Amino acid sequence: ISHASAADVTRYMGELGMTLPGGVRAIPIGSGFKAAEQHAPAAVRDDLPPPGSYVLFVSTIEARKNHQLLVQVWRRLLDDMPIDAVPTLVFAGHIGWMVQDLMQQLRNADFMGGKIRIIEDPSDTELTQLYRGCLFTVFASFYEGWGLPVTESLAFGKPCVISNTTSLPEAGGALARYFDPYDVNDAARVIRATFVDREGLAAWEAHIVAAFRPVSWDESAAAVMA
């Protein structure tokens, strides 16, 4: 599902001394989703954060996704800036594995005075609302085969600040900004510069709306069939 993943597979087969007669082909992945159409409006929890007040990280909460880095970044931002100047960080996703220590750390810190929120298992309708209302998205993963939340963000016209590893530069291309997921200083620098410059953020969002070309799931299906 990415050239980075294809290169990993090719390299691994070489280590095993095996040959793949047809080679490895990358299949384009659809870049968006739509909340299910319903006759009645879908129920949405009433405690979602106000639009324009938060930065969004959509992902299962697990060790590989590197939420810990962003907790460290937000702690640093809150140490260096007035609390009202720092947007809320929203983790939207299922609580997964190997994060018990992180969850306890957040509870002990009262979720940084409410500046970190967890929206657990959001519906598609809620996720749509979260994407539309965020300032921008972040994605700190160490390793991805593709990075659907990156292209989802771009499909909603939202800037994203993401890891510079594995397949993620393919997903974000020239429309994303990047940081080293192993470097708290680098991540804090890029994230702070993004939300402080609201005029620049608005211009970036307008550029994404004009320039992003979504990949349809029909294109993904056609590539698989081919």
Coordinates of N, CA and C in Angstrom, one line a residue:
I1 N 0.8 -1.2 0.0 CA 0.0 0.0 0.0 C 0.9 1.3 0.0
S2 N 2.1 1.1 -0.2 CA 3.0 2.3 -0.3 C 4.3 1.8 -0.9
H3 N 5.1 2.7 -1.5 CA 6.4 2.3 -2.1 C 7.4 1.9 -0.9
A4 N 7.2 2.6 0.2 CA 8.0 2.2 1.4 C 7.8 0.8 1.8
S5 N 6.5 0.4 1.9 CA 6.2 -1.0 2.3 C 6.7 -2.0 1.2
A6 N 6.5 -1.6 -0.1 CA 7.0 -2.5 -1.2 C 8.5 -2.7 -1.0
A7 N 9.2 -1.6 -0.7 CA 10.7 -1.7 -0.5 C 11.0 -2.6 0.7
D8 N 10.2 -2.5 1.8 CA 10.4 -3.4 2.9 C 10.2 -4.9 2.5
V9 N 9.2 -5.2 1.8 CA 8.9 -6.5 1.4 C 10.0 -7.1 0.5
T10 N 10.4 -6.2 -0.5 CA 11.5 -6.7 -1.4 C 12.8 -6.9 -0.6
R11 N 13.1 -6.0 0.3 CA 14.3 -6.2 1.1 C 14.3 -7.5 2.0
Y12 N 13.1 -7.7 2.6 CA 12.9 -8.9 3.4 C 13.0 -10.2 2.6
M13 N 12.4 -10.2 1.4 CA 12.5 -11.4 0.5 C 14.0 -11.7 0.1
G14 N 14.7 -10.6 -0.1 CA 16.2 -10.7 -0.4 C 16.9 -11.3 0.8
E15 N 16.6 -10.9 2.0 CA 17.2 -11.5 3.2 C 16.9 -13.0 3.3
L16 N 15.8 -13.4 2.8 CA 15.4 -14.8 2.9 C 15.9 -15.6 1.7
G17 N 16.5 -14.9 0.7 CA 17.0 -15.5 -0.5 C 15.9 -16.0 -1.4
M18 N 14.8 -15.3 -1.4 CA 13.6 -15.7 -2.2 C 13.4 -14.6 -3.3
T19 N 12.8 -15.1 -4.4 CA 12.5 -14.2 -5.5 C 11.0 -14.1 -5.8
L20 N 10.5 -12.9 -5.9 CA 9.1 -12.8 -6.3 C 9.0 -12.6 -7.8
P21 N 8.5 -13.5 -8.5 CA 8.5 -13.4 -10.0 C 7.8 -12.2 -10.5
G22 N 6.7 -11.7 -9.9 CA 6.0 -10.6 -10.4 C 6.5 -9.3 -9.7
G23 N 7.4 -9.3 -8.8 CA 7.8 -8.1 -8.1 C 6.8 -7.7 -7.1
V24 N 6.9 -6.5 -6.6 CA 6.0 -6.0 -5.6 C 5.4 -4.7 -6.2
R25 N 4.1 -4.6 -6.2 CA 3.4 -3.4 -6.7 C 2.7 -2.6 -5.6
A26 N 2.9 -1.3 -5.5 CA 2.2 -0.5 -4.5 C 0.7 -0.2 -5.1
I27 N -0.3 -0.4 -4.2 CA -1.7 -0.2 -4.6 C -2.1 1.1 -3.9
P28 N -2.6 2.1 -4.7 CA -3.1 3.3 -4.1 C -4.2 3.1 -3.2
I29 N -4.2 3.8 -2.1 CA -5.2 3.7 -1.0 C -6.2 4.9 -1.1
G30 N -7.5 4.6 -1.0 CA -8.4 5.7 -1.0 C -8.2 6.7 0.2
S31 N -8.5 8.0 -0.1 CA -8.0 9.0 0.8 C -9.1 9.7 1.7
G32 N -10.2 9.1 1.8 CA -11.3 9.7 2.6 C -12.3 8.7 3.0
F33 N -13.3 9.2 3.8 CA -14.4 8.4 4.1 C -15.6 9.3 4.3
K34 N -16.8 8.8 4.3 CA -18.0 9.6 4.5 C -18.8 8.9 5.6
A35 N -19.3 9.7 6.5 CA -20.2 9.2 7.6 C -21.4 8.6 6.9
A36 N -21.8 7.4 7.5 CA -23.0 6.7 6.9 C -24.2 7.6 6.7
E37 N -24.8 7.6 5.6 CA -26.0 8.4 5.4 C -27.2 7.7 6.1
Q38 N -27.9 8.5 6.9 CA -29.0 7.9 7.6 C -30.2 8.8 7.5
H39 N -31.4 8.2 7.7 CA -32.6 8.9 7.5 C -32.8 9.9 8.7
A40 N -32.3 9.6 9.8 CA -32.3 10.5 11.0 C -30.8 10.9 11.3
P41 N -30.6 12.1 11.8 CA -29.2 12.5 12.1 C -28.6 11.5 13.1
A42 N -27.3 11.2 12.8 CA -26.6 10.3 13.7 C -26.4 11.0 15.1
A43 N -26.5 10.3 16.1 CA -26.2 10.8 17.5 C -24.8 11.2 17.6
V44 N -24.5 12.3 18.2 CA -23.1 12.7 18.4 C -23.0 13.1 19.9
R45 N -21.9 12.6 20.5 CA -21.8 12.9 22.0 C -21.7 14.4 22.1
D46 N -22.1 14.9 23.3 CA -22.3 16.3 23.5 C -21.0 17.0 24.1
D47 N -20.0 16.2 24.3 CA -18.8 16.8 24.9 C -17.6 16.9 24.0
L48 N -17.9 17.0 22.7 CA -16.8 17.2 21.7 C -16.2 18.6 21.9
P49 N -14.9 18.8 21.7 CA -14.4 20.1 22.0 C -14.9 21.2 21.0
P50 N -14.9 22.4 21.3 CA -15.4 23.5 20.4 C -14.5 23.6 19.2
P51 N -15.0 23.8 18.0 CA -14.2 24.0 16.8 C -13.2 25.1 17.0
G52 N -12.0 24.8 16.4 CA -10.9 25.8 16.5 C -10.2 25.8 17.8
S53 N -10.5 24.9 18.7 CA -9.8 24.9 20.0 C -8.8 23.8 20.2
Y54 N -8.6 23.0 19.2 CA -7.8 21.7 19.4 C -7.0 21.3 18.2
V55 N -6.0 20.4 18.5 CA -5.2 19.7 17.5 C -5.6 18.2 17.6
L56 N -5.8 17.6 16.5 CA -6.4 16.2 16.5 C -5.4 15.2 16.1
F57 N -5.3 14.1 16.9 CA -4.5 12.9 16.5 C -5.5 11.7 16.4
V58 N -5.7 11.2 15.2 CA -6.6 10.1 15.0 C -5.8 8.8 14.9
S59 N -6.0 7.9 15.8 CA -5.2 6.7 15.8 C -5.7 5.8 16.9
T60 N -5.5 4.5 16.7 CA -5.6 3.6 17.9 C -4.5 4.0 18.9
I61 N -4.8 4.1 20.1 CA -3.8 4.5 21.1 C -3.0 3.3 21.5
E62 N -1.8 3.2 20.9 CA -0.9 2.1 21.2 C 0.6 2.5 21.0
A63 N 1.5 1.7 21.5 CA 2.9 2.2 21.6 C 3.5 2.6 20.3
R64 N 3.2 1.9 19.2 CA 3.8 2.2 17.9 C 3.4 3.6 17.4
K65 N 2.2 4.0 17.8 CA 1.7 5.3 17.3 C 2.4 6.5 18.0
N66 N 3.1 6.3 19.1 CA 3.9 7.3 19.7 C 3.2 8.5 20.3
H67 N 2.1 8.2 20.9 CA 1.3 9.2 21.7 C 2.2 9.8 22.8
Q68 N 3.1 9.0 23.3 CA 4.0 9.5 24.4 C 4.8 10.7 24.0
L69 N 5.2 10.8 22.8 CA 6.0 11.9 22.3 C 5.1 13.2 22.4
L70 N 3.9 13.1 21.9 CA 3.0 14.3 21.9 C 2.6 14.7 23.4
V71 N 2.5 13.8 24.3 CA 2.3 14.1 25.7 C 3.5 15.0 26.2
Q72 N 4.7 14.5 25.8 CA 5.9 15.3 26.2 C 5.9 16.7 25.6
V73 N 5.5 16.7 24.3 CA 5.4 18.0 23.6 C 4.5 19.0 24.3
W74 N 3.3 18.5 24.6 CA 2.3 19.3 25.3 C 2.7 19.7 26.7
R75 N 3.4 18.9 27.4 CA 3.9 19.3 28.7 C 4.9 20.4 28.5
R76 N 5.7 20.3 27.5 CA 6.7 21.4 27.3 C 6.0 22.7 26.9
L77 N 5.0 22.6 26.0 CA 4.3 23.8 25.6 C 3.6 24.5 26.8
L78 N 3.0 23.7 27.7 CA 2.3 24.3 28.8 C 3.3 24.8 29.8
D79 N 4.5 24.3 29.9 CA 5.6 24.9 30.7 C 6.0 26.3 30.2
D80 N 6.0 26.4 28.8 CA 6.6 27.6 28.2 C 5.6 28.7 27.8
M81 N 4.3 28.3 27.8 CA 3.3 29.3 27.3 C 2.2 29.4 28.3
P82 N 1.4 30.5 28.2 CA 0.2 30.6 29.0 C -0.8 29.5 28.6
I83 N -1.5 28.9 29.6 CA -2.4 27.8 29.3 C -3.4 28.1 28.2
D84 N -3.9 29.3 28.2 CA -4.9 29.7 27.2 C -4.4 29.8 25.8
A85 N -3.0 29.9 25.7 CA -2.4 30.0 24.3 C -2.2 28.7 23.7
V86 N -2.3 27.6 24.5 CA -2.0 26.2 24.0 C -3.3 25.5 23.6
P87 N -3.5 25.1 22.4 CA -4.7 24.3 22.1 C -4.8 23.0 22.8
T88 N -6.0 22.5 22.9 CA -6.1 21.1 23.5 C -5.7 20.1 22.5
L89 N -5.0 19.0 23.0 CA -4.6 17.9 22.1 C -5.7 16.8 22.3
V90 N -6.3 16.4 21.2 CA -7.3 15.4 21.3 C -6.8 14.1 20.6
F91 N -6.8 13.0 21.4 CA -6.6 11.7 20.9 C -7.9 11.0 20.6
A92 N -8.2 10.7 19.3 CA -9.4 10.1 18.9 C -9.2 8.7 18.4
G93 N -9.6 7.7 19.2 CA -9.4 6.3 18.7 C -9.6 5.3 19.9
H94 N -9.4 4.1 19.5 CA -9.6 3.0 20.5 C -8.3 2.9 21.3
I95 N -8.5 2.6 22.6 CA -7.4 2.4 23.5 C -6.9 1.0 23.3
G96 N -5.6 0.9 22.8 CA -5.1 -0.4 22.5 C -4.1 -1.0 23.5
W97 N -3.0 -1.4 23.0 CA -2.1 -2.2 23.9 C -0.8 -1.5 24.2
M98 N -0.2 -1.9 25.3 CA 1.1 -1.3 25.7 C 1.0 0.2 26.0
V99 N -0.1 0.7 26.5 CA -0.2 2.1 26.9 C -0.8 2.3 28.3
Q100 N -0.7 1.2 29.1 CA -1.3 1.4 30.5 C -0.5 2.4 31.2
D101 N 0.8 2.4 31.1 CA 1.6 3.4 31.8 C 1.3 4.9 31.3
L102 N 1.1 5.0 30.0 CA 0.7 6.3 29.5 C -0.6 6.8 30.0
M103 N -1.6 5.9 30.1 CA -2.9 6.3 30.6 C -2.9 6.6 32.1
Q104 N -2.1 5.9 32.8 CA -1.9 6.2 34.2 C -1.2 7.6 34.4
Q105 N -0.2 7.8 33.6 CA 0.5 9.1 33.6 C -0.5 10.3 33.4
L106 N -1.3 10.1 32.4 CA -2.3 11.2 32.1 C -3.3 11.4 33.2
R107 N -3.8 10.3 33.8 CA -4.7 10.4 34.9 C -4.1 11.1 36.1
N108 N -2.8 10.7 36.4 CA -2.1 11.3 37.5 C -1.9 12.8 37.3
A109 N -1.8 13.2 36.0 CA -1.6 14.7 35.7 C -2.9 15.4 35.4
D110 N -4.0 14.7 35.7 CA -5.3 15.3 35.4 C -5.4 15.7 33.9
F111 N -4.8 14.9 33.1 CA -4.8 15.1 31.6 C -4.4 16.5 31.3
M112 N -3.3 16.9 32.0 CA -2.6 18.2 31.8 C -3.6 19.3 32.0
G113 N -4.4 19.2 33.0 CA -5.4 20.3 33.3 C -6.5 20.3 32.3
G114 N -6.8 19.2 31.6 CA -7.8 19.2 30.6 C -7.3 19.6 29.2
K115 N -6.0 19.8 29.1 CA -5.4 20.2 27.8 C -5.1 18.9 26.9
I116 N -5.3 17.7 27.4 CA -5.3 16.5 26.6 C -6.6 15.8 26.8
R117 N -7.3 15.5 25.7 CA -8.6 14.8 25.8 C -8.5 13.5 25.0
I118 N -9.2 12.5 25.5 CA -9.3 11.3 24.8 C -10.8 11.1 24.4
I119 N -11.0 11.0 23.1 CA -12.4 10.7 22.5 C -12.3 9.3 22.1
E120 N -12.8 8.4 22.9 CA -12.6 7.0 22.7 C -13.7 6.4 21.7
D121 N -13.2 5.7 20.7 CA -14.0 5.0 19.8 C -15.1 5.9 19.1
P122 N -14.6 7.0 18.5 CA -15.6 7.9 17.9 C -16.3 7.2 16.7
S123 N -17.6 7.6 16.5 CA -18.3 7.1 15.3 C -17.8 7.9 14.1
D124 N -18.1 7.4 12.9 CA -17.7 8.1 11.7 C -18.3 9.5 11.7
T125 N -19.5 9.7 12.1 CA -20.1 11.0 12.2 C -19.3 11.9 13.2
E126 N -18.9 11.4 14.3 CA -18.2 12.2 15.3 C -16.8 12.5 14.7
L127 N -16.2 11.5 14.1 CA -14.8 11.7 13.5 C -14.9 12.8 12.4
T128 N -15.9 12.8 11.6 CA -16.1 13.8 10.6 C -16.1 15.2 11.3
Q129 N -16.9 15.3 12.4 CA -17.0 16.6 13.1 C -15.7 17.0 13.7
L130 N -14.9 16.0 14.2 CA -13.6 16.3 14.8 C -12.6 16.8 13.8
Y131 N -12.6 16.1 12.6 CA -11.7 16.6 11.5 C -12.1 18.0 11.1
R132 N -13.4 18.3 10.9 CA -13.8 19.6 10.4 C -13.5 20.7 11.4
G133 N -13.5 20.4 12.7 CA -13.4 21.4 13.7 C -11.9 21.6 14.2
C134 N -11.0 20.8 13.8 CA -9.6 20.9 14.4 C -8.9 22.1 13.7
L135 N -7.9 22.6 14.4 CA -6.9 23.5 13.8 C -6.1 22.8 12.8
F136 N -5.5 21.7 13.1 CA -4.8 20.8 12.2 C -4.6 19.5 12.9
T137 N -4.1 18.5 12.2 CA -3.9 17.2 12.8 C -2.4 16.9 13.0
V138 N -2.2 15.9 13.8 CA -0.8 15.5 14.1 C -0.8 13.9 13.9
F139 N 0.3 13.4 13.6 CA 0.4 11.9 13.4 C 1.9 11.6 13.7
A140 N 2.1 11.0 14.9 CA 3.5 10.8 15.4 C 4.1 9.4 15.2
S141 N 3.4 8.6 14.5 CA 3.8 7.1 14.4 C 5.2 6.9 14.1
F142 N 5.8 5.8 14.7 CA 7.1 5.4 14.3 C 7.2 4.7 13.0
Y143 N 6.1 3.9 12.7 CA 6.1 3.1 11.4 C 4.7 2.9 10.9
E144 N 4.5 3.1 9.6 CA 3.2 3.0 9.0 C 3.4 2.3 7.6
G145 N 2.4 1.5 7.3 CA 2.4 0.9 5.9 C 1.9 2.0 5.0
W146 N 1.0 2.9 5.4 CA 0.5 4.0 4.6 C 0.3 5.2 5.5
G147 N -0.8 5.2 6.3 CA -1.1 6.4 7.1 C -2.4 7.0 6.7
L148 N -3.5 6.3 6.8 CA -4.8 6.7 6.4 C -5.2 8.1 7.1
P149 N -4.9 8.3 8.4 CA -5.3 9.5 9.0 C -4.7 10.8 8.3
V150 N -3.5 10.6 7.7 CA -2.9 11.7 7.0 C -3.7 12.1 5.8
T151 N -4.1 11.1 5.0 CA -4.8 11.5 3.8 C -6.3 11.8 4.1
E152 N -6.8 11.3 5.2 CA -8.1 11.7 5.7 C -8.1 13.2 6.0
S153 N -7.1 13.6 6.7 CA -6.9 15.0 7.1 C -6.9 15.9 5.9
L154 N -6.1 15.5 4.9 CA -6.0 16.3 3.7 C -7.3 16.3 2.9
A155 N -8.0 15.2 2.9 CA -9.3 15.1 2.2 C -10.3 16.1 2.9
F156 N -10.2 16.3 4.2 CA -11.0 17.3 4.9 C -10.5 18.7 4.7
G157 N -9.4 18.9 4.0 CA -8.8 20.2 3.9 C -8.0 20.7 5.1
K158 N -7.6 19.7 5.9 CA -6.9 20.1 7.1 C -5.4 19.8 7.1
P159 N -4.6 20.8 7.4 CA -3.2 20.6 7.5 C -2.8 19.5 8.5
C160 N -1.7 18.8 8.2 CA -1.2 17.8 9.1 C 0.3 17.9 9.3
V161 N 0.7 17.7 10.6 CA 2.1 17.8 11.0 C 2.4 16.3 11.5
I162 N 3.4 15.7 10.8 CA 3.5 14.3 10.9 C 5.0 13.8 10.9
S163 N 5.1 12.5 11.3 CA 6.4 11.9 11.3 C 7.1 11.9 9.9
N164 N 8.4 11.9 9.9 CA 9.1 11.9 8.6 C 9.6 10.5 8.3
T165 N 8.9 9.5 8.8 CA 9.5 8.1 8.7 C 8.6 7.2 7.7
T166 N 9.2 6.2 7.3 CA 8.5 5.1 6.5 C 7.7 5.6 5.4
S167 N 6.4 5.3 5.4 CA 5.5 5.7 4.2 C 4.9 7.1 4.4
L168 N 5.0 7.7 5.5 CA 4.3 8.9 5.8 C 4.6 10.1 4.9
P169 N 5.9 10.2 4.4 CA 6.1 11.3 3.4 C 5.4 11.0 2.1
E170 N 5.1 9.8 1.8 CA 4.3 9.5 0.6 C 2.9 9.9 0.8
A171 N 2.3 9.6 2.0 CA 0.9 10.0 2.3 C 0.7 11.5 2.3
G172 N 1.7 12.2 3.0 CA 1.5 13.7 3.1 C 2.1 14.5 2.0
G173 N 3.1 14.0 1.3 CA 3.7 14.7 0.2 C 4.1 16.1 0.6
A174 N 4.0 17.0 -0.3 CA 4.4 18.4 -0.1 C 3.4 19.2 0.7
L175 N 2.2 18.6 1.0 CA 1.1 19.3 1.7 C 1.2 19.2 3.2
A176 N 2.1 18.3 3.7 CA 2.3 18.1 5.1 C 3.5 18.8 5.6
R177 N 3.7 18.9 6.9 CA 4.9 19.3 7.5 C 5.4 18.2 8.4
Y178 N 6.7 18.1 8.6 CA 7.3 16.9 9.2 C 8.2 17.2 10.4
F179 N 8.3 16.1 11.2 CA 9.2 16.2 12.4 C 9.8 14.8 12.6
D180 N 10.8 14.7 13.3 CA 11.5 13.5 13.7 C 10.7 12.9 14.9
P181 N 10.1 11.7 14.7 CA 9.3 11.1 15.8 C 10.1 10.7 17.0
Y182 N 11.4 10.7 16.9 CA 12.3 10.4 18.1 C 12.9 11.6 18.8
D183 N 12.4 12.8 18.3 CA 13.0 14.0 18.8 C 11.9 15.0 19.3
V184 N 11.8 15.1 20.6 CA 10.8 15.9 21.2 C 11.0 17.4 20.9
N185 N 12.3 17.8 20.8 CA 12.5 19.2 20.5 C 12.1 19.6 19.1
D186 N 12.3 18.7 18.2 CA 11.9 18.9 16.8 C 10.4 19.0 16.6
A187 N 9.7 18.0 17.3 CA 8.3 17.9 17.2 C 7.7 19.2 17.9
A188 N 8.2 19.6 19.0 CA 7.6 20.8 19.7 C 7.8 22.0 18.9
R189 N 9.0 22.1 18.2 CA 9.3 23.3 17.4 C 8.3 23.4 16.2
V190 N 8.0 22.3 15.5 CA 7.2 22.4 14.3 C 5.7 22.6 14.8
I191 N 5.3 21.9 15.8 CA 3.9 22.0 16.2 C 3.6 23.4 16.8
R192 N 4.5 24.0 17.6 CA 4.3 25.3 18.1 C 4.3 26.4 17.0
A193 N 5.2 26.3 16.1 CA 5.2 27.2 15.0 C 3.9 27.2 14.2
T194 N 3.3 26.0 14.1 CA 2.1 25.9 13.3 C 0.9 26.5 14.0
F195 N 0.7 26.3 15.3 CA -0.5 26.9 15.9 C -0.3 28.4 16.3
V196 N 0.9 28.8 16.4 CA 1.1 30.2 16.7 C 0.8 31.1 15.5
D197 N 1.2 30.6 14.4 CA 1.0 31.4 13.1 C -0.4 31.1 12.5
R198 N -1.4 31.7 13.1 CA -2.8 31.4 12.6 C -3.0 31.9 11.2
E199 N -2.4 33.0 10.8 CA -2.5 33.5 9.4 C -1.9 32.5 8.4
G200 N -0.7 32.0 8.8 CA 0.0 31.0 8.0 C -0.8 29.7 7.9
L201 N -1.4 29.3 9.0 CA -2.2 28.1 9.1 C -3.4 28.2 8.2
A202 N -4.1 29.3 8.1 CA -5.2 29.5 7.3 C -4.8 29.5 5.8
A203 N -3.6 30.0 5.5 CA -3.1 30.0 4.1 C -2.8 28.6 3.7
W204 N -2.2 27.8 4.6 CA -1.8 26.4 4.4 C -3.1 25.6 4.1
E205 N -4.1 25.8 4.9 CA -5.4 25.1 4.7 C -6.0 25.4 3.4
A206 N -6.0 26.7 3.0 CA -6.5 27.1 1.7 C -5.7 26.4 0.5
H207 N -4.4 26.3 0.7 CA -3.6 25.6 -0.3 C -4.0 24.1 -0.4
I208 N -4.2 23.5 0.7 CA -4.6 22.1 0.7 C -5.9 21.9 0.0
V209 N -6.9 22.7 0.3 CA -8.2 22.6 -0.4 C -8.1 22.8 -1.9
A210 N -7.2 23.6 -2.3 CA -7.0 23.9 -3.8 C -6.2 22.8 -4.4
A211 N -5.2 22.2 -3.7 CA -4.2 21.4 -4.4 C -4.4 19.9 -4.2
F212 N -5.0 19.5 -3.1 CA -5.1 18.0 -2.8 C -6.0 17.3 -3.8
R213 N -5.4 16.2 -4.3 CA -6.2 15.3 -5.2 C -6.5 14.0 -4.5
P214 N -7.8 13.8 -4.1 CA -8.1 12.6 -3.4 C -8.0 11.4 -4.3
V215 N -7.7 10.2 -3.7 CA -7.7 9.0 -4.5 C -9.0 8.3 -4.1
S216 N -9.8 7.9 -5.1 CA -11.1 7.2 -4.8 C -10.8 5.7 -4.4
W217 N -11.8 5.2 -3.7 CA -11.7 3.7 -3.4 C -11.9 2.9 -4.7
D218 N -12.6 3.5 -5.7 CA -12.7 2.8 -6.9 C -11.4 2.6 -7.6
E219 N -10.5 3.6 -7.5 CA -9.1 3.5 -8.0 C -8.4 2.4 -7.3
S220 N -8.5 2.3 -6.0 CA -7.9 1.3 -5.2 C -8.4 -0.1 -5.7
A221 N -9.7 -0.3 -5.9 CA -10.2 -1.5 -6.3 C -9.7 -1.9 -7.7
A222 N -9.7 -0.9 -8.6 CA -9.2 -1.2 -10.0 C -7.8 -1.6 -10.0
A223 N -6.9 -1.0 -9.1 CA -5.5 -1.4 -9.0 C -5.4 -2.8 -8.5
V224 N -6.2 -3.2 -7.6 CA -6.2 -4.6 -7.1 C -6.6 -5.6 -8.2
M225 N -7.6 -5.3 -8.9 CA -8.1 -6.1 -9.9 C -7.1 -6.3 -11.1
A226 N -6.4 -5.2 -11.3 CA -5.3 -5.2 -12.4 C -4.2 -6.1 -12.0

